[in-house]
PDB file of C-alpha atoms in Angstrom:
ATOM      1  CA  MET A1344     -34.232 -61.425 -96.040  1.00 62.00           C
ATOM      2  CA  LYS A1345     -36.124 -60.321 -92.939  1.00 71.00           C
ATOM      3  CA  LEU A1346     -37.726 -63.158 -90.988  1.00 72.00           C
ATOM      4  CA  TRP A1347     -41.416 -63.179 -90.196  1.00 80.00           C
ATOM      5  CA  LYS A1348     -42.288 -63.597 -86.567  1.00 88.00           C
ATOM      6  CA  THR A1349     -45.108 -65.615 -85.098  1.00 90.00           C
ATOM      7  CA  ASP A1350     -47.957 -63.968 -83.221  1.00 93.00           C
ATOM      8  CA  LEU A1351     -46.425 -65.239 -79.979  1.00 95.00           C
ATOM      9  CA  GLU A1352     -43.011 -63.768 -80.800  1.00 95.00           C
ATOM     10  CA  ASN A1353     -44.629 -60.423 -81.600  1.00 95.00           C
ATOM     11  CA  TYR A1354     -46.753 -60.584 -78.418  1.00 97.00           C
ATOM     12  CA  ILE A1355     -43.708 -61.205 -76.219  1.00 97.00           C
ATOM     13  CA  GLU A1356     -41.647 -58.534 -77.964  1.00 97.00           C
ATOM     14  CA  ASN A1357     -44.439 -55.968 -77.557  1.00 97.00           C
ATOM     15  CA  LEU A1358     -44.994 -57.033 -73.939  1.00 97.00           C
ATOM     16  CA  TYR A1359     -41.326 -56.627 -73.012  1.00 98.00           C
ATOM     17  CA  LEU A1360     -40.920 -53.349 -74.870  1.00 97.00           C
ATOM     18  CA  SER A1361     -44.063 -51.993 -73.175  1.00 97.00           C
ATOM     19  CA  ILE A1362     -42.460 -52.563 -69.761  1.00 98.00           C
ATOM     20  CA  ASP A1363     -39.011 -51.316 -70.843  1.00 97.00           C
ATOM     21  CA  VAL A1364     -37.362 -54.731 -70.963  1.00 97.00           C
ATOM     22  CA  PHE A1365     -34.824 -54.407 -73.752  1.00 96.00           C
ATOM     23  CA  LYS A1366     -31.923 -56.612 -72.656  1.00 96.00           C
ATOM     24  CA  PRO A1367     -31.665 -60.288 -71.640  1.00 97.00           C
ATOM     25  CA  SER A1368     -30.417 -59.277 -68.177  1.00 95.00           C
ATOM     26  CA  GLN A1369     -33.765 -57.555 -67.525  1.00 96.00           C
ATOM     27  CA  ILE A1370     -35.718 -60.788 -67.963  1.00 97.00           C
ATOM     28  CA  ASP A1371     -35.934 -61.866 -64.348  1.00 94.00           C
ATOM     29  CA  PRO A1372     -39.022 -62.700 -62.278  1.00 97.00           C
ATOM     30  CA  GLU A1373     -38.747 -59.692 -59.949  1.00 96.00           C
ATOM     31  CA  THR A1374     -38.361 -57.097 -62.711  1.00 96.00           C
ATOM     32  CA  VAL A1375     -41.045 -58.485 -65.013  1.00 97.00           C
ATOM     33  CA  ALA A1376     -43.550 -59.151 -62.216  1.00 97.00           C
ATOM     34  CA  ALA A1377     -43.117 -55.684 -60.711  1.00 97.00           C
ATOM     35  CA  ARG A1378     -43.502 -53.940 -64.055  1.00 97.00           C
ATOM     36  CA  LEU A1379     -46.619 -55.970 -64.897  1.00 97.00           C
ATOM     37  CA  GLY A1380     -48.219 -55.470 -61.467  1.00 96.00           C
ATOM     38  CA  ILE A1381     -48.035 -59.166 -60.577  1.00 97.00           C
ATOM     39  CA  ALA A1382     -47.446 -60.144 -56.957  1.00 97.00           C
ATOM     40  CA  LEU A1383     -44.508 -62.544 -56.785  1.00 97.00           C
ATOM     41  CA  ARG A1384     -44.053 -64.857 -53.808  1.00 97.00           C
ATOM     42  CA  TYR A1385     -41.438 -67.502 -53.050  1.00 97.00           C
ATOM     43  CA  GLU A1386     -42.692 -70.488 -51.067  1.00 96.00           C
ATOM     44  CA  ALA A1387     -41.657 -74.088 -50.436  1.00 96.00           C
ATOM     45  CA  LEU A1388     -44.420 -75.412 -52.679  1.00 94.00           C
ATOM     46  CA  PRO A1389     -44.847 -76.138 -56.398  1.00 95.00           C
ATOM     47  CA  SER A1390     -44.996 -73.073 -58.631  1.00 95.00           C
ATOM     48  CA  LYS A1391     -48.441 -71.789 -59.587  1.00 94.00           C
ATOM     49  CA  CYS A1392     -50.440 -68.781 -60.678  1.00 93.00           C
ATOM     50  CA  LEU A1393     -53.530 -67.682 -58.753  1.00 91.00           C
ATOM     51  CA  MET A1394     -55.936 -64.777 -58.898  1.00 88.00           C
ATOM     52  CA  ILE A1395     -56.821 -63.720 -55.348  1.00 88.00           C
ATOM     53  CA  ASP A1396     -59.214 -60.802 -54.758  1.00 90.00           C
ATOM     54  CA  GLY A1397     -58.452 -59.382 -58.181  1.00 88.00           C
ATOM     55  CA  VAL A1398     -54.683 -59.563 -57.726  1.00 91.00           C
ATOM     56  CA  CYS A1399     -52.574 -61.916 -59.814  1.00 93.00           C
ATOM     57  CA  TYR A1400     -50.044 -63.902 -57.772  1.00 96.00           C
ATOM     58  CA  ILE A1401     -47.271 -66.063 -59.094  1.00 96.00           C
ATOM     59  CA  PHE A1402     -45.841 -68.409 -56.501  1.00 97.00           C
ATOM     60  CA  LEU A1403     -42.389 -69.803 -57.249  1.00 97.00           C
ATOM     61  CA  ASP A1404     -40.841 -72.781 -55.516  1.00 97.00           C
ATOM     62  CA  GLU A1405     -38.026 -71.297 -53.434  1.00 97.00           C
ATOM     63  CA  ARG A1406     -36.225 -74.659 -53.453  1.00 97.00           C
ATOM     64  CA  LEU A1407     -35.480 -74.379 -57.192  1.00 96.00           C
ATOM     65  CA  SER A1408     -32.354 -72.876 -58.758  1.00 95.00           C
ATOM     66  CA  ASP A1409     -32.515 -69.366 -60.239  1.00 95.00           C
ATOM     67  CA  HIS A1410     -32.602 -70.872 -63.755  1.00 95.00           C
ATOM     68  CA  GLU A1411     -35.507 -73.134 -62.844  1.00 96.00           C
ATOM     69  CA  GLN A1412     -37.379 -70.305 -61.108  1.00 97.00           C
ATOM     70  CA  LYS A1413     -37.039 -68.203 -64.251  1.00 97.00           C
ATOM     71  CA  ARG A1414     -38.436 -71.031 -66.397  1.00 97.00           C
ATOM     72  CA  TYR A1415     -41.362 -71.602 -64.038  1.00 97.00           C
ATOM     73  CA  PHE A1416     -42.024 -67.880 -63.767  1.00 97.00           C
ATOM     74  CA  CYS A1417     -42.302 -67.541 -67.549  1.00 97.00           C
ATOM     75  CA  HIS A1418     -44.545 -70.627 -67.672  1.00 96.00           C
ATOM     76  CA  GLU A1419     -46.856 -69.201 -65.005  1.00 95.00           C
ATOM     77  CA  LEU A1420     -46.715 -65.785 -66.671  1.00 96.00           C
ATOM     78  CA  CYS A1421     -48.451 -67.313 -69.673  1.00 95.00           C
ATOM     79  CA  HIS A1422     -51.269 -68.540 -67.443  1.00 92.00           C
ATOM     80  CA  ALA A1423     -51.502 -65.079 -65.858  1.00 93.00           C
ATOM     81  CA  LEU A1424     -51.619 -63.199 -69.161  1.00 93.00           C
ATOM     82  CA  LEU A1425     -53.356 -65.544 -71.584  1.00 90.00           C
ATOM     83  CA  HIS A1426     -55.470 -68.033 -69.622  1.00 78.00           C
ATOM     84  CA  VAL A1427     -58.608 -67.353 -67.641  1.00 70.00           C
ATOM     85  CA  GLY A1428     -60.167 -69.356 -64.828  1.00 67.00           C
ATOM     86  CA  SER A1429     -59.251 -72.489 -62.953  1.00 67.00           C
ATOM     87  CA  GLN A1430     -58.013 -75.651 -64.619  1.00 67.00           C
ATOM     88  CA  ARG A1431     -59.699 -77.832 -61.979  1.00 72.00           C
ATOM     89  CA  ASN A1432     -62.922 -78.458 -63.865  1.00 76.00           C
ATOM     90  CA  MET A1433     -61.759 -78.195 -67.441  1.00 74.00           C
ATOM     91  CA  PRO A1434     -61.463 -81.234 -69.698  1.00 81.00           C
ATOM     92  CA  LEU A1435     -58.069 -82.947 -69.703  1.00 84.00           C
ATOM     93  CA  SER A1436     -57.400 -82.152 -73.363  1.00 85.00           C
ATOM     94  CA  PHE A1437     -57.993 -78.434 -72.783  1.00 81.00           C
ATOM     95  CA  ARG A1438     -55.751 -78.462 -69.700  1.00 83.00           C
ATOM     96  CA  GLN A1439     -53.043 -80.224 -71.736  1.00 86.00           C
ATOM     97  CA  LEU A1440     -53.386 -77.605 -74.471  1.00 87.00           C
ATOM     98  CA  GLN A1441     -52.955 -74.787 -71.941  1.00 84.00           C
ATOM     99  CA  GLU A1442     -49.880 -76.489 -70.492  1.00 88.00           C
ATOM    100  CA  TRP A1443     -48.372 -76.974 -73.959  1.00 92.00           C
ATOM    101  CA  ARG A1444     -49.019 -73.301 -74.758  1.00 92.00           C
ATOM    102  CA  ALA A1445     -47.500 -72.227 -71.424  1.00 93.00           C
ATOM    103  CA  THR A1446     -44.369 -74.303 -72.114  1.00 94.00           C
ATOM    104  CA  ASN A1447     -44.018 -72.777 -75.581  1.00 95.00           C
ATOM    105  CA  PHE A1448     -44.587 -69.314 -74.106  1.00 96.00           C
ATOM    106  CA  MET A1449     -41.928 -70.018 -71.465  1.00 97.00           C
ATOM    107  CA  GLN A1450     -39.326 -70.873 -74.104  1.00 96.00           C
ATOM    108  CA  GLN A1451     -40.096 -67.724 -76.076  1.00 96.00           C
ATOM    109  CA  ALA A1452     -40.303 -65.496 -72.975  1.00 97.00           C
ATOM    110  CA  CYS A1453     -37.027 -66.746 -71.489  1.00 98.00           C
ATOM    111  CA  VAL A1454     -35.235 -66.246 -74.819  1.00 98.00           C
ATOM    112  CA  PRO A1455     -37.275 -63.831 -76.973  1.00 97.00           C
ATOM    113  CA  THR A1456     -36.452 -63.817 -80.669  1.00 95.00           C
ATOM    114  CA  PHE A1457     -35.855 -60.071 -80.909  1.00 95.00           C
ATOM    115  CA  MET A1458     -33.085 -60.374 -78.312  1.00 97.00           C
ATOM    116  CA  LEU A1459     -31.841 -63.780 -79.453  1.00 96.00           C
ATOM    117  CA  GLU A1460     -30.998 -62.451 -82.916  1.00 92.00           C
ATOM    118  CA  LYS A1461     -28.706 -59.811 -81.404  1.00 94.00           C
ATOM    119  CA  VAL A1462     -26.969 -62.288 -79.084  1.00 95.00           C
ATOM    120  CA  ILE A1463     -26.113 -64.797 -81.821  1.00 94.00           C
ATOM    121  CA  GLN A1464     -25.296 -62.258 -84.526  1.00 91.00           C
ATOM    122  CA  GLY A1465     -21.900 -63.093 -86.030  1.00 90.00           C
ATOM    123  CA  ILE A1466     -21.487 -66.395 -84.159  1.00 92.00           C
ATOM    124  CA  ARG A1467     -20.632 -69.160 -86.630  1.00 88.00           C
ATOM    125  CA  PHE A1468     -20.749 -72.324 -84.553  1.00 91.00           C
ATOM    126  CA  GLU A1469     -23.898 -73.670 -82.901  1.00 88.00           C
ATOM    127  CA  SER A1470     -22.049 -74.721 -79.741  1.00 91.00           C
ATOM    128  CA  HIS A1471     -20.743 -71.168 -79.313  1.00 95.00           C
ATOM    129  CA  ALA A1472     -24.225 -69.774 -79.946  1.00 95.00           C
ATOM    130  CA  VAL A1473     -25.744 -72.091 -77.304  1.00 97.00           C
ATOM    131  CA  ASN A1474     -23.127 -70.963 -74.783  1.00 96.00           C
ATOM    132  CA  ALA A1475     -23.744 -67.292 -75.633  1.00 97.00           C
ATOM    133  CA  ILE A1476     -27.525 -67.729 -75.271  1.00 97.00           C
ATOM    134  CA  ALA A1477     -27.238 -69.617 -71.959  1.00 97.00           C
ATOM    135  CA  LYS A1478     -24.951 -66.930 -70.546  1.00 97.00           C
ATOM    136  CA  ALA A1479     -26.804 -63.862 -71.879  1.00 97.00           C
ATOM    137  CA  PHE A1480     -30.278 -65.062 -70.865  1.00 97.00           C
ATOM    138  CA  SER A1481     -29.268 -66.932 -67.669  1.00 96.00           C
ATOM    139  CA  VAL A1482     -30.889 -70.170 -68.812  1.00 97.00           C
ATOM    140  CA  GLU A1483     -29.794 -73.799 -68.849  1.00 96.00           C
ATOM    141  CA  HIS A1484     -27.937 -75.100 -71.893  1.00 96.00           C
ATOM    142  CA  ASP A1485     -30.818 -77.413 -72.838  1.00 96.00           C
ATOM    143  CA  LEU A1486     -33.239 -74.475 -73.065  1.00 97.00           C
ATOM    144  CA  ALA A1487     -30.663 -72.389 -74.952  1.00 97.00           C
ATOM    145  CA  SER A1488     -30.181 -75.263 -77.398  1.00 97.00           C
ATOM    146  CA  LYS A1489     -33.948 -75.751 -77.882  1.00 96.00           C
ATOM    147  CA  ARG A1490     -34.480 -72.070 -78.598  1.00 96.00           C
ATOM    148  CA  LEU A1491     -31.564 -71.942 -81.010  1.00 96.00           C
ATOM    149  CA  GLN A1492     -32.869 -75.021 -82.857  1.00 95.00           C
ATOM    150  CA  GLN A1493     -36.368 -73.499 -82.951  1.00 93.00           C
ATOM    151  CA  TYR A1494     -34.982 -70.276 -84.367  1.00 93.00           C
ATOM    152  CA  LEU A1495     -32.774 -71.984 -86.956  1.00 92.00           C
ATOM    153  CA  ARG A1496     -35.615 -74.271 -88.056  1.00 91.00           C
ATOM    154  CA  MET A1497     -37.917 -71.278 -88.510  1.00 88.00           C
ATOM    155  CA  LYS A1498     -35.210 -69.442 -90.443  1.00 87.00           C
ATOM    156  CA  LYS A1499     -34.645 -72.412 -92.788  1.00 87.00           C
ATOM    157  CA  GLU A1500     -38.380 -72.870 -93.366  1.00 84.00           C
ATOM    158  CA  GLN A1501     -38.798 -69.216 -94.226  1.00 81.00           C
ATOM    159  CA  GLU A1502     -35.759 -69.220 -96.516  1.00 81.00           C
ATOM    160  CA  PHE A1503     -37.211 -72.253 -98.337  1.00 80.00           C
ATOM    161  CA  PHE A1504     -40.596 -70.547 -98.647  1.00 77.00           C
ATOM    162  CA  TYR A1505     -38.941 -67.389 -99.981  1.00 78.00           C
ATOM    163  CA  GLN A1506     -36.952 -69.382-102.576  1.00 78.00           C
ATOM    164  CA  MET A1507     -40.080 -71.237-103.702  1.00 81.00           C
ATOM    165  CA  GLN A1508     -41.939 -67.961-103.962  1.00 76.00           C
ATOM    166  CA  GLN A1509     -39.133 -66.526-106.108  1.00 78.00           C
ATOM    167  CA  LEU A1510     -39.170 -69.584-108.372  1.00 77.00           C
ATOM    168  CA  LEU A1511     -42.922 -69.413-108.824  1.00 79.00           C
ATOM    169  CA  THR A1512     -42.849 -65.665-109.420  1.00 79.00           C
ATOM    170  CA  ASN A1513     -40.203 -66.040-112.127  1.00 76.00           C
ATOM    171  CA  GLN A1514     -42.025 -68.910-113.894  1.00 69.00           C
ATOM    172  CA  LYS A1515     -43.416 -68.136-117.309  1.00 61.00           C
ATOM    173  CA  TYR A1516     -46.726 -69.781-118.123  1.00 56.00           C
TER     174      TYR A1516
END
């Protein structure tokens, strides 16, 4: 059974393939930013995304570890690609929604499903899969575990839906 992907999973897969990012090792701030035409700067200040004179800038906190910078980059990348305008004057609930979406985007962009499936293929134990994901994608174990759980939950839900569909299709009325 082939799994269905969410719109976000498809968006990220198409985005990466469009900039020739095919392997987990290619998902790094410098590579992705350069290929998308985003100016990337490292500063001793909190990470943020700004549009300045028509140029998109992502500022990453240089004091963070490489893993943390990658997470923040993918979070800010969502703002750069999918959000418009400043959050300063928007209602709190809308700002919270954008932040939730950016966090979800970050998880998917750091460990995209189309690459994740290849990394965990044939691995039987979750702990081994988490280690393989963390190593392949250069992410912390907690993020690797969250993405694996997300993926497995989606897979189980879709398998259940497929089984129910088969039952209903085979019912005689």
